[in-house]
Tab-separated table of N, CA, C and O in Angstrom:
chain	number	residue	atom	x	y	z
A	1	MET	N	-16.084	-33.187	31.810
A	1	MET	CA	-15.061	-32.295	31.288
A	1	MET	C	-13.698	-32.985	31.294
A	1	MET	O	-12.945	-32.851	30.347
A	2	LYS	N	-13.386	-33.702	32.378
A	2	LYS	CA	-12.095	-34.390	32.456
A	2	LYS	C	-11.983	-35.467	31.390
A	2	LYS	O	-10.904	-35.680	30.837
A	3	LYS	N	-13.108	-36.101	31.116
A	3	LYS	CA	-13.092	-37.149	30.100
A	3	LYS	C	-12.814	-36.557	28.718
A	3	LYS	O	-12.065	-37.117	27.928
A	4	LEU	N	-13.407	-35.392	28.458
A	4	LEU	CA	-13.193	-34.712	27.185
A	4	LEU	C	-11.728	-34.274	27.057
A	4	LEU	O	-11.106	-34.446	26.009
A	5	LEU	N	-11.173	-33.705	28.102
A	5	LEU	CA	-9.770	-33.286	28.073
A	5	LEU	C	-8.839	-34.478	27.883
A	5	LEU	O	-7.832	-34.380	27.193
A	6	LYS	N	-9.197	-35.600	28.489
A	6	LYS	CA	-8.370	-36.800	28.357
A	6	LYS	C	-8.431	-37.339	26.926
A	6	LYS	O	-7.407	-37.768	26.378
A	7	GLN	N	-9.601	-37.272	26.299
A	7	GLN	CA	-9.728	-37.719	24.924
A	7	GLN	C	-8.941	-36.812	23.976
A	7	GLN	O	-8.385	-37.265	22.991
A	8	MET	N	-8.892	-35.521	24.271
A	8	MET	CA	-8.175	-34.569	23.424
A	8	MET	C	-6.690	-34.507	23.781
A	8	MET	O	-5.940	-33.789	23.140
A	9	ARG	N	-6.289	-35.213	24.815
A	9	ARG	CA	-4.908	-35.247	25.284
A	9	ARG	C	-4.404	-33.858	25.677
A	9	ARG	O	-3.282	-33.473	25.383
A	10	ILE	N	-5.288	-33.091	26.284
A	10	ILE	CA	-4.933	-31.764	26.780
A	10	ILE	C	-4.863	-31.840	28.290
A	10	ILE	O	-5.774	-32.331	28.942
A	11	LYS	N	-3.797	-31.330	28.836
A	11	LYS	CA	-3.617	-31.307	30.292
A	11	LYS	C	-4.370	-30.092	30.845
A	11	LYS	O	-4.629	-29.132	30.123
A	12	PRO	N	-4.684	-30.081	32.121
A	12	PRO	CA	-5.473	-28.978	32.696
A	12	PRO	C	-4.816	-27.597	32.530
A	12	PRO	O	-5.506	-26.602	32.367
A	13	PHE	N	-3.489	-27.512	32.568
A	13	PHE	CA	-2.835	-26.211	32.463
A	13	PHE	C	-2.546	-25.795	31.014
A	13	PHE	O	-2.051	-24.705	30.774
A	14	ASP	N	-2.873	-26.634	30.047
A	14	ASP	CA	-2.651	-26.287	28.639
A	14	ASP	C	-3.569	-25.148	28.185
A	14	ASP	O	-3.143	-24.267	27.432
A	15	LEU	N	-4.816	-25.172	28.617
A	15	LEU	CA	-5.760	-24.140	28.193
A	15	LEU	C	-5.353	-22.739	28.662
A	15	LEU	O	-5.366	-21.804	27.849
A	16	PRO	N	-4.987	-22.523	29.918
A	16	PRO	CA	-4.532	-21.179	30.308
A	16	PRO	C	-3.263	-20.746	29.576
A	16	PRO	O	-3.111	-19.578	29.229
A	17	ILE	N	-2.380	-21.699	29.302
A	17	ILE	CA	-1.147	-21.361	28.575
A	17	ILE	C	-1.486	-20.945	27.147
A	17	ILE	O	-0.964	-19.946	26.646
A	18	ILE	N	-2.369	-21.676	26.483
A	18	ILE	CA	-2.788	-21.321	25.130
A	18	ILE	C	-3.460	-19.952	25.123
A	18	ILE	O	-3.185	-19.112	24.261
A	19	PHE	N	-4.320	-19.700	26.098
A	19	PHE	CA	-4.989	-18.402	26.199
A	19	PHE	C	-3.974	-17.269	26.369
A	19	PHE	O	-4.069	-16.229	25.714
A	20	CYS	N	-2.981	-17.464	27.233
A	20	CYS	CA	-1.945	-16.437	27.456
A	20	CYS	C	-1.123	-16.198	26.190
A	20	CYS	O	-0.794	-15.055	25.862
A	21	LEU	N	-0.783	-17.257	25.473
A	21	LEU	CA	-0.013	-17.094	24.235
A	21	LEU	C	-0.802	-16.307	23.185
A	21	LEU	O	-0.238	-15.449	22.500
A	22	ILE	N	-2.076	-16.584	23.079
A	22	ILE	CA	-2.910	-15.826	22.136
A	22	ILE	C	-2.980	-14.369	22.558
A	22	ILE	O	-2.847	-13.458	21.735
A	23	LEU	N	-3.151	-14.131	23.845
A	23	LEU	CA	-3.209	-12.765	24.357
A	23	LEU	C	-1.891	-12.029	24.111
A	23	LEU	O	-1.882	-10.885	23.646
A	24	PHE	N	-0.767	-12.685	24.358
A	24	PHE	CA	0.551	-12.056	24.163
A	24	PHE	C	0.864	-11.811	22.685
A	24	PHE	O	1.671	-10.949	22.364
A	25	SER	N	0.236	-12.544	21.805
A	25	SER	CA	0.496	-12.344	20.375
A	25	SER	C	-0.001	-10.983	19.885
A	25	SER	O	0.419	-10.501	18.843
A	26	PHE	N	-0.898	-10.342	20.629
A	26	PHE	CA	-1.408	-9.030	20.256
A	26	PHE	C	-0.575	-7.882	20.817
A	26	PHE	O	-0.825	-6.725	20.475
A	27	ILE	N	0.402	-8.155	21.637
A	27	ILE	CA	1.238	-7.095	22.213
A	27	ILE	C	1.985	-6.307	21.137
A	27	ILE	O	1.993	-5.077	21.186
A	28	PRO	N	2.627	-6.949	20.132
A	28	PRO	CA	3.295	-6.133	19.100
A	28	PRO	C	2.344	-5.196	18.365
A	28	PRO	O	2.707	-4.077	18.031
A	29	LEU	N	1.126	-5.637	18.133
A	29	LEU	CA	0.142	-4.783	17.476
A	29	LEU	C	-0.118	-3.527	18.306
A	29	LEU	O	-0.151	-2.414	17.771
A	30	ALA	N	-0.268	-3.687	19.600
A	30	ALA	CA	-0.507	-2.541	20.481
A	30	ALA	C	0.711	-1.620	20.527
A	30	ALA	O	0.575	-0.397	20.502
A	31	ILE	N	1.910	-2.198	20.550
A	31	ILE	CA	3.129	-1.385	20.610
A	31	ILE	C	3.286	-0.572	19.328
A	31	ILE	O	3.559	0.632	19.377
A	32	PHE	N	3.128	-1.211	18.167
A	32	PHE	CA	3.291	-0.495	16.906
A	32	PHE	C	2.192	0.543	16.699
A	32	PHE	O	2.433	1.594	16.111
A	33	ALA	N	0.990	0.275	17.156
A	33	ALA	CA	-0.092	1.255	17.036
A	33	ALA	C	0.201	2.486	17.894
A	33	ALA	O	-0.093	3.613	17.490
A	34	ALA	N	0.808	2.280	19.053
A	34	ALA	CA	1.143	3.399	19.934
A	34	ALA	C	2.294	4.231	19.375
A	34	ALA	O	2.402	5.418	19.670
A	35	GLN	N	3.161	3.635	18.556
A	35	GLN	CA	4.320	4.341	18.026
A	35	GLN	C	4.035	5.077	16.730
A	35	GLN	O	4.908	5.785	16.230
A	36	GLN	N	2.859	4.937	16.148
A	36	GLN	CA	2.535	5.610	14.892
A	36	GLN	C	2.563	7.121	15.102
A	36	GLN	O	2.002	7.632	16.060
A	37	PRO	N	3.212	7.845	14.199
A	37	PRO	CA	3.227	9.298	14.337
A	37	PRO	C	1.834	9.883	14.141
A	37	PRO	O	1.079	9.440	13.282
A	38	GLU	N	1.517	10.880	14.944
A	38	GLU	CA	0.192	11.485	14.878
A	38	GLU	C	0.005	12.321	13.626
A	38	GLU	O	-1.106	12.547	13.189
A	39	THR	N	1.077	12.798	13.018
A	39	THR	CA	0.975	13.658	11.843
A	39	THR	C	0.505	12.901	10.616
A	39	THR	O	0.084	13.515	9.650
A	40	GLU	N	0.572	11.584	10.637
A	40	GLU	CA	0.214	10.791	9.464
A	40	GLU	C	-1.239	11.001	9.057
A	40	GLU	O	-1.576	10.988	7.889
A	41	GLU	N	-2.119	11.221	10.020
A	41	GLU	CA	-3.525	11.386	9.706
A	41	GLU	C	-3.838	12.800	9.208
A	41	GLU	O	-4.797	13.010	8.498
A	42	THR	N	-3.020	13.777	9.602
A	42	THR	CA	-3.332	15.160	9.272
A	42	THR	C	-2.536	15.693	8.089
A	42	THR	O	-2.969	16.646	7.455
A	43	SER	N	-1.385	15.121	7.791
A	43	SER	CA	-0.575	15.653	6.701
A	43	SER	C	-1.079	15.140	5.350
A	43	SER	O	-1.709	14.098	5.257
A	44	ALA	N	-0.757	15.897	4.319
A	44	ALA	CA	-1.237	15.588	2.968
A	44	ALA	C	-0.556	14.340	2.409
A	44	ALA	O	0.593	14.053	2.717
A	45	ARG	N	-1.298	13.615	1.581
A	45	ARG	CA	-0.756	12.453	0.876
A	45	ARG	C	-0.485	12.854	-0.566
A	45	ARG	O	-1.328	13.451	-1.213
A	46	TYR	N	0.690	12.477	-1.053
A	46	TYR	CA	1.075	12.802	-2.422
A	46	TYR	C	1.303	11.526	-3.214
A	46	TYR	O	1.866	10.566	-2.700
A	47	ALA	N	0.892	11.563	-4.473
A	47	ALA	CA	1.227	10.507	-5.420
A	47	ALA	C	2.384	11.036	-6.247
A	47	ALA	O	2.282	12.089	-6.875
A	48	ILE	N	3.498	10.321	-6.227
A	48	ILE	CA	4.693	10.740	-6.940
A	48	ILE	C	4.853	9.836	-8.155
A	48	ILE	O	4.902	8.611	-8.023
A	49	ILE	N	4.935	10.442	-9.323
A	49	ILE	CA	5.094	9.706	-10.581
A	49	ILE	C	6.555	9.824	-10.998
A	49	ILE	O	7.076	10.925	-11.141
A	50	ARG	N	7.197	8.666	-11.198
A	50	ARG	CA	8.585	8.645	-11.665
A	50	ARG	C	8.669	7.825	-12.947
A	50	ARG	O	8.071	6.756	-13.031
A	51	ILE	N	9.422	8.341	-13.891
A	51	ILE	CA	9.710	7.599	-15.116
A	51	ILE	C	11.221	7.507	-15.234
A	51	ILE	O	11.915	8.532	-15.188
A	52	ASN	N	11.713	6.284	-15.318
A	52	ASN	CA	13.151	6.019	-15.392
A	52	ASN	C	13.900	6.628	-14.201
A	52	ASN	O	14.992	7.166	-14.347
A	53	GLY	N	13.264	6.594	-13.004
A	53	GLY	CA	13.884	7.080	-11.780
A	53	GLY	C	13.789	8.576	-11.562
A	53	GLY	O	14.141	9.067	-10.494
A	54	GLN	N	13.298	9.330	-12.537
A	54	GLN	CA	13.185	10.783	-12.417
A	54	GLN	C	11.732	11.168	-12.104
A	54	GLN	O	10.805	10.735	-12.796
A	55	GLU	N	11.556	12.012	-11.081
A	55	GLU	CA	10.210	12.469	-10.741
A	55	GLU	C	9.692	13.389	-11.836
A	55	GLU	O	10.341	14.367	-12.202
A	56	VAL	N	8.513	13.047	-12.382
A	56	VAL	CA	7.929	13.862	-13.437
A	56	VAL	C	6.671	14.594	-12.980
A	56	VAL	O	6.304	15.613	-13.560
A	57	ASP	N	5.999	14.093	-11.941
A	57	ASP	CA	4.795	14.734	-11.418
A	57	ASP	C	4.590	14.371	-9.959
A	57	ASP	O	5.070	13.332	-9.488
A	58	ARG	N	3.827	15.235	-9.288
A	58	ARG	CA	3.457	15.009	-7.890
A	58	ARG	C	2.044	15.552	-7.716
A	58	ARG	O	1.784	16.706	-8.028
A	59	PHE	N	1.128	14.701	-7.248
A	59	PHE	CA	-0.264	15.100	-7.081
A	59	PHE	C	-0.653	15.000	-5.611
A	59	PHE	O	-0.377	13.991	-4.962
A	60	ASN	N	-1.338	16.030	-5.107
A	60	ASN	CA	-1.886	15.989	-3.756
A	60	ASN	C	-3.210	15.232	-3.825
A	60	ASN	O	-4.192	15.726	-4.371
A	61	LEU	N	-3.230	14.024	-3.275
A	61	LEU	CA	-4.426	13.169	-3.371
A	61	LEU	C	-5.587	13.698	-2.541
A	61	LEU	O	-6.745	13.348	-2.797
A	62	ASP	N	-5.295	14.534	-1.546
A	62	ASP	CA	-6.362	15.066	-0.701
A	62	ASP	C	-7.072	16.248	-1.349
A	62	ASP	O	-8.165	16.623	-0.926
A	63	GLU	N	-6.482	16.843	-2.383
A	63	GLU	CA	-7.086	18.006	-3.027
A	63	GLU	C	-7.722	17.691	-4.369
A	63	GLU	O	-8.714	18.295	-4.744
A	64	ILE	N	-7.181	16.751	-5.128
A	64	ILE	CA	-7.676	16.461	-6.475
A	64	ILE	C	-8.866	15.512	-6.392
A	64	ILE	O	-8.782	14.458	-5.772
A	65	GLN	N	-9.969	15.894	-7.024
A	65	GLN	CA	-11.168	15.065	-6.997
A	65	GLN	C	-11.209	14.066	-8.155
A	65	GLN	O	-11.452	12.886	-7.960
A	66	ASP	N	-10.987	14.546	-9.372
A	66	ASP	CA	-11.051	13.671	-10.542
A	66	ASP	C	-10.124	14.246	-11.606
A	66	ASP	O	-10.286	15.396	-12.020
A	67	PHE	N	-9.151	13.429	-12.044
A	67	PHE	CA	-8.114	13.935	-12.938
A	67	PHE	C	-7.523	12.767	-13.716
A	67	PHE	O	-7.393	11.670	-13.187
A	68	GLU	N	-7.189	13.014	-14.980
A	68	GLU	CA	-6.527	12.017	-15.811
A	68	GLU	C	-5.385	12.672	-16.569
A	68	GLU	O	-5.497	13.822	-16.992
A	69	LYS	N	-4.298	11.918	-16.727
A	69	LYS	CA	-3.152	12.431	-17.477
A	69	LYS	C	-2.479	11.259	-18.180
A	69	LYS	O	-2.401	10.163	-17.641
A	70	THR	N	-1.988	11.518	-19.394
A	70	THR	CA	-1.306	10.487	-20.171
A	70	THR	C	0.181	10.793	-20.215
A	70	THR	O	0.582	11.936	-20.452
A	71	TYR	N	0.984	9.763	-19.954
A	71	TYR	CA	2.448	9.878	-20.008
A	71	TYR	C	2.953	9.030	-21.167
A	71	TYR	O	2.423	7.955	-21.438
A	72	TYR	N	3.998	9.524	-21.802
A	72	TYR	CA	4.638	8.815	-22.902
A	72	TYR	C	6.100	8.580	-22.523
A	72	TYR	O	6.978	9.378	-22.865
A	73	PRO	N	6.407	7.478	-21.811
A	73	PRO	CA	7.769	7.227	-21.340
A	73	PRO	C	8.781	7.051	-22.470
A	73	PRO	O	9.945	7.399	-22.314
A	74	ALA	N	8.360	6.513	-23.590
A	74	ALA	CA	9.235	6.302	-24.746
A	74	ALA	C	8.341	6.214	-25.985
A	74	ALA	O	7.110	6.207	-25.884
A	75	GLU	N	8.972	6.127	-27.124
A	75	GLU	CA	8.213	6.010	-28.360
A	75	GLU	C	7.377	4.727	-28.341
A	75	GLU	O	7.836	3.667	-27.929
A	76	ASN	N	6.130	4.839	-28.735
A	76	ASN	CA	5.178	3.723	-28.776
A	76	ASN	C	4.821	3.180	-27.393
A	76	ASN	O	4.410	2.027	-27.274
A	77	GLN	N	4.996	3.967	-26.340
A	77	GLN	CA	4.596	3.569	-24.989
A	77	GLN	C	3.707	4.672	-24.412
A	77	GLN	O	3.989	5.852	-24.596
A	78	TYR	N	2.660	4.250	-23.703
A	78	TYR	CA	1.828	5.242	-23.023
A	78	TYR	C	1.252	4.649	-21.749
A	78	TYR	O	1.085	3.442	-21.614
A	79	ASN	N	0.992	5.520	-20.773
A	79	ASN	CA	0.334	5.162	-19.522
A	79	ASN	C	-0.689	6.250	-19.233
A	79	ASN	O	-0.347	7.426	-19.214
A	80	ILE	N	-1.939	5.855	-18.992
A	80	ILE	CA	-2.978	6.801	-18.613
A	80	ILE	C	-3.188	6.652	-17.108
A	80	ILE	O	-3.575	5.588	-16.625
A	81	ILE	N	-2.914	7.738	-16.378
A	81	ILE	CA	-3.027	7.760	-14.914
A	81	ILE	C	-4.341	8.439	-14.553
A	81	ILE	O	-4.680	9.484	-15.112
A	82	GLN	N	-5.072	7.852	-13.609
A	82	GLN	CA	-6.330	8.429	-13.153
A	82	GLN	C	-6.261	8.666	-11.651
A	82	GLN	O	-5.875	7.770	-10.890
A	83	VAL	N	-6.631	9.875	-11.224
A	83	VAL	CA	-6.716	10.238	-9.809
A	83	VAL	C	-8.186	10.513	-9.522
A	83	VAL	O	-8.827	11.283	-10.232
A	84	LYS	N	-8.712	9.868	-8.469
A	84	LYS	CA	-10.126	10.061	-8.139
A	84	LYS	C	-10.359	9.725	-6.668
A	84	LYS	O	-9.926	8.667	-6.189
A	85	ASP	N	-11.015	10.626	-5.964
A	85	ASP	CA	-11.430	10.404	-4.571
A	85	ASP	C	-10.271	9.992	-3.664
A	85	ASP	O	-10.401	9.057	-2.865
A	86	GLY	N	-9.127	10.631	-3.802
A	86	GLY	CA	-7.995	10.336	-2.928
A	86	GLY	C	-7.239	9.074	-3.280
A	86	GLY	O	-6.453	8.577	-2.481
A	87	ARG	N	-7.478	8.522	-4.463
A	87	ARG	CA	-6.795	7.309	-4.919
A	87	ARG	C	-6.193	7.567	-6.286
A	87	ARG	O	-6.581	8.498	-6.977
A	88	ILE	N	-5.258	6.717	-6.691
A	88	ILE	CA	-4.627	6.839	-8.005
A	88	ILE	C	-4.420	5.446	-8.584
A	88	ILE	O	-4.242	4.472	-7.839
A	89	ARG	N	-4.434	5.353	-9.901
A	89	ARG	CA	-4.204	4.077	-10.561
A	89	ARG	C	-3.704	4.314	-11.983
A	89	ARG	O	-3.844	5.414	-12.533
A	90	VAL	N	-3.135	3.267	-12.576
A	90	VAL	CA	-2.852	3.267	-14.007
A	90	VAL	C	-4.105	2.689	-14.650
A	90	VAL	O	-4.395	1.502	-14.518
A	91	ARG	N	-4.866	3.546	-15.296
A	91	ARG	CA	-6.135	3.108	-15.890
A	91	ARG	C	-5.896	2.277	-17.137
A	91	ARG	O	-6.591	1.280	-17.382
A	92	GLU	N	-4.886	2.680	-17.923
A	92	GLU	CA	-4.631	1.978	-19.178
A	92	GLU	C	-3.175	2.181	-19.570
A	92	GLU	O	-2.601	3.236	-19.340
A	93	ASP	N	-2.571	1.149	-20.134
A	93	ASP	CA	-1.238	1.274	-20.731
A	93	ASP	C	-1.098	0.210	-21.821
A	93	ASP	O	-1.969	-0.635	-21.968
A	94	ASN	N	-0.018	0.280	-22.574
A	94	ASN	CA	0.165	-0.696	-23.646
A	94	ASN	C	1.333	-1.645	-23.350
A	94	ASN	O	1.972	-2.135	-24.266
A	95	SER	N	1.545	-1.931	-22.073
A	95	SER	CA	2.571	-2.910	-21.722
A	95	SER	C	2.012	-4.319	-21.917
A	95	SER	O	0.799	-4.530	-21.852
A	96	PRO	N	2.880	-5.309	-22.124
A	96	PRO	CA	2.389	-6.653	-22.455
A	96	PRO	C	1.630	-7.353	-21.322
A	96	PRO	O	0.625	-8.002	-21.576
A	97	ASP	N	2.084	-7.218	-20.072
A	97	ASP	CA	1.464	-7.974	-18.980
A	97	ASP	C	0.379	-7.221	-18.229
A	97	ASP	O	-0.357	-7.823	-17.446
A	98	GLN	N	0.301	-5.919	-18.371
A	98	GLN	CA	-0.721	-5.099	-17.721
A	98	GLN	C	-0.666	-5.191	-16.187
A	98	GLN	O	-1.699	-5.116	-15.519
A	99	ILE	N	0.528	-5.346	-15.614
A	99	ILE	CA	0.669	-5.492	-14.160
A	99	ILE	C	0.189	-4.238	-13.440
A	99	ILE	O	-0.534	-4.328	-12.445
A	100	ALA	N	0.590	-3.067	-13.905
A	100	ALA	CA	0.185	-1.818	-13.246
A	100	ALA	C	-1.327	-1.617	-13.326
A	100	ALA	O	-1.945	-1.137	-12.375
A	101	VAL	N	-1.924	-1.991	-14.433
A	101	VAL	CA	-3.370	-1.871	-14.577
A	101	VAL	C	-4.064	-2.829	-13.608
A	101	VAL	O	-5.051	-2.475	-12.961
A	102	LYS	N	-3.541	-4.033	-13.468
A	102	LYS	CA	-4.131	-5.033	-12.565
A	102	LYS	C	-3.933	-4.670	-11.097
A	102	LYS	O	-4.691	-5.125	-10.249
A	103	THR	N	-2.921	-3.858	-10.788
A	103	THR	CA	-2.707	-3.408	-9.409
A	103	THR	C	-3.888	-2.577	-8.942
A	103	THR	O	-4.249	-2.614	-7.777
A	104	SER	N	-4.496	-1.834	-9.856
A	104	SER	CA	-5.673	-1.016	-9.612
A	104	SER	C	-5.358	0.153	-8.677
A	104	SER	O	-4.264	0.677	-8.683
A	105	TRP	N	-6.330	0.545	-7.847
A	105	TRP	CA	-6.219	1.754	-7.033
A	105	TRP	C	-5.232	1.576	-5.890
A	105	TRP	O	-5.221	0.541	-5.226
A	106	ILE	N	-4.449	2.636	-5.636
A	106	ILE	CA	-3.606	2.698	-4.451
A	106	ILE	C	-3.900	4.014	-3.748
A	106	ILE	O	-4.188	5.025	-4.403
A	107	ALA	N	-3.850	4.013	-2.418
A	107	ALA	CA	-4.195	5.228	-1.678
A	107	ALA	C	-3.456	5.365	-0.358
A	107	ALA	O	-3.424	6.443	0.211
A	108	LYS	N	-2.863	4.296	0.148
A	108	LYS	CA	-2.231	4.340	1.465
A	108	LYS	C	-0.754	4.682	1.358
A	108	LYS	O	-0.102	4.361	0.367
A	109	ASN	N	-0.252	5.301	2.399
A	109	ASN	CA	1.147	5.681	2.458
A	109	ASN	C	2.047	4.464	2.248
A	109	ASN	O	1.874	3.445	2.887
A	110	GLY	N	2.981	4.573	1.294
A	110	GLY	CA	3.929	3.497	1.024
A	110	GLY	C	3.511	2.550	-0.090
A	110	GLY	O	4.319	1.766	-0.557
A	111	GLU	N	2.271	2.609	-0.540
A	111	GLU	CA	1.839	1.735	-1.637
A	111	GLU	C	2.451	2.194	-2.952
A	111	GLU	O	2.678	3.387	-3.160
A	112	THR	N	2.710	1.238	-3.838
A	112	THR	CA	3.283	1.558	-5.147
A	112	THR	C	2.571	0.789	-6.245
A	112	THR	O	2.009	-0.273	-6.018
A	113	SER	N	2.628	1.360	-7.423
A	113	SER	CA	2.164	0.703	-8.635
A	113	SER	C	3.295	0.855	-9.642
A	113	SER	O	3.768	1.967	-9.880
A	114	ILE	N	3.726	-0.250	-10.242
A	114	ILE	CA	4.922	-0.232	-11.083
A	114	ILE	C	4.616	-0.839	-12.447
A	114	ILE	O	4.054	-1.922	-12.544
A	115	CYS	N	5.026	-0.131	-13.491
A	115	CYS	CA	4.965	-0.641	-14.856
A	115	CYS	C	6.411	-0.785	-15.319
A	115	CYS	O	7.029	0.181	-15.776
A	116	LEU	N	6.953	-1.985	-15.179
A	116	LEU	CA	8.377	-2.209	-15.474
A	116	LEU	C	8.763	-1.968	-16.933
A	116	LEU	O	9.793	-1.338	-17.180
A	117	PRO	N	7.989	-2.421	-17.922
A	117	PRO	CA	8.426	-2.179	-19.301
A	117	PRO	C	8.569	-0.688	-19.631
A	117	PRO	O	9.403	-0.299	-20.417
A	118	HIS	N	7.745	0.142	-18.984
A	118	HIS	CA	7.780	1.582	-19.254
A	118	HIS	C	8.623	2.337	-18.227
A	118	HIS	O	8.755	3.556	-18.328
A	119	LYS	N	9.141	1.622	-17.211
A	119	LYS	CA	9.942	2.214	-16.128
A	119	LYS	C	9.171	3.319	-15.416
A	119	LYS	O	9.725	4.341	-15.029
A	120	LEU	N	7.857	3.107	-15.227
A	120	LEU	CA	6.993	4.065	-14.559
A	120	LEU	C	6.636	3.544	-13.177
A	120	LEU	O	6.229	2.387	-13.028
A	121	VAL	N	6.812	4.399	-12.157
A	121	VAL	CA	6.510	4.039	-10.776
A	121	VAL	C	5.606	5.113	-10.191
A	121	VAL	O	5.885	6.308	-10.321
A	122	ILE	N	4.528	4.681	-9.546
A	122	ILE	CA	3.661	5.584	-8.792
A	122	ILE	C	3.802	5.186	-7.327
A	122	ILE	O	3.620	4.021	-6.976
A	123	GLU	N	4.110	6.155	-6.478
A	123	GLU	CA	4.294	5.882	-5.050
A	123	GLU	C	3.492	6.892	-4.244
A	123	GLU	O	3.445	8.072	-4.579
A	124	ILE	N	2.865	6.418	-3.169
A	124	ILE	CA	2.121	7.292	-2.260
A	124	ILE	C	3.031	7.623	-1.081
A	124	ILE	O	3.608	6.723	-0.472
A	125	GLN	N	3.135	8.920	-0.762
A	125	GLN	CA	3.944	9.363	0.381
A	125	GLN	C	3.190	10.419	1.162
A	125	GLN	O	2.479	11.231	0.579
A	126	GLN	N	3.391	10.410	2.484
A	126	GLN	CA	2.869	11.461	3.337
A	126	GLN	C	3.768	12.677	3.214
A	126	GLN	O	4.966	12.561	2.977
A	127	GLU	N	3.192	13.837	3.416
A	127	GLU	CA	3.975	15.062	3.416
A	127	GLU	C	5.006	14.995	4.545
A	127	GLU	O	4.698	14.599	5.660
A	128	GLY	N	6.244	15.282	4.219
A	128	GLY	CA	7.307	15.263	5.216
A	128	GLY	C	7.995	13.925	5.343
A	128	GLY	O	8.964	13.793	6.088
A	129	ALA	N	7.499	12.903	4.662
A	129	ALA	CA	8.151	11.583	4.719
A	129	ALA	C	9.445	11.625	3.931
A	129	ALA	O	9.582	12.356	2.963
A	130	GLU	N	10.410	10.816	4.353
A	130	GLU	CA	11.677	10.772	3.647
A	130	GLU	C	11.499	10.116	2.283
A	130	GLU	O	10.744	9.174	2.130
A	131	ASP	N	12.221	10.624	1.304
A	131	ASP	CA	12.147	10.107	-0.053
A	131	ASP	C	12.938	8.818	-0.159
A	131	ASP	O	14.093	8.753	0.248
A	132	ALA	N	12.323	7.784	-0.706
A	132	ALA	CA	12.992	6.491	-0.850
A	132	ALA	C	14.024	6.505	-1.970
A	132	ALA	O	14.908	5.678	-2.010
A	133	PHE	N	13.903	7.460	-2.890
A	133	PHE	CA	14.800	7.535	-4.038
A	133	PHE	C	15.823	8.654	-3.851
A	133	PHE	O	15.930	9.546	-4.668
A	134	ILE	N	16.567	8.595	-2.783
A	134	ILE	CA	17.587	9.619	-2.532
A	134	ILE	C	18.793	9.322	-3.386
A	134	ILE	O	19.313	8.214	-3.375
A	135	ASN	N	19.259	10.311	-4.137
A	135	ASN	CA	20.417	10.120	-5.017
A	135	ASN	C	21.702	10.406	-4.285
A	135	ASN	O	21.892	11.220	-3.526
């Protein structure tokens, strides 16, 4: 064992120090997990649809099973939104890069899907969470 440690240029106390550093690296994870509000699991999740900064729709993701709606942000622009099984996505739009379509499904609190050419934003929020778009 000593020969192996000498070949690797590791001193005898390096291994316990490395082990302690790895162990301590998980402390922030434990602290942040303990600070999570308990209401997050029980309160409703909403998908908020905004066009040009104005809220146009709000869907309760925990209640809607399967739903589709088409938005027309401007002339010759459209976005088809699909809600299914507690998730939401832009299923289809006519923007050039298709970024929102490629984002696919979102379902977790704080996730967003953005179609910049159409100025359409979909954001997931927990019930009672502060609105990020406060005027």
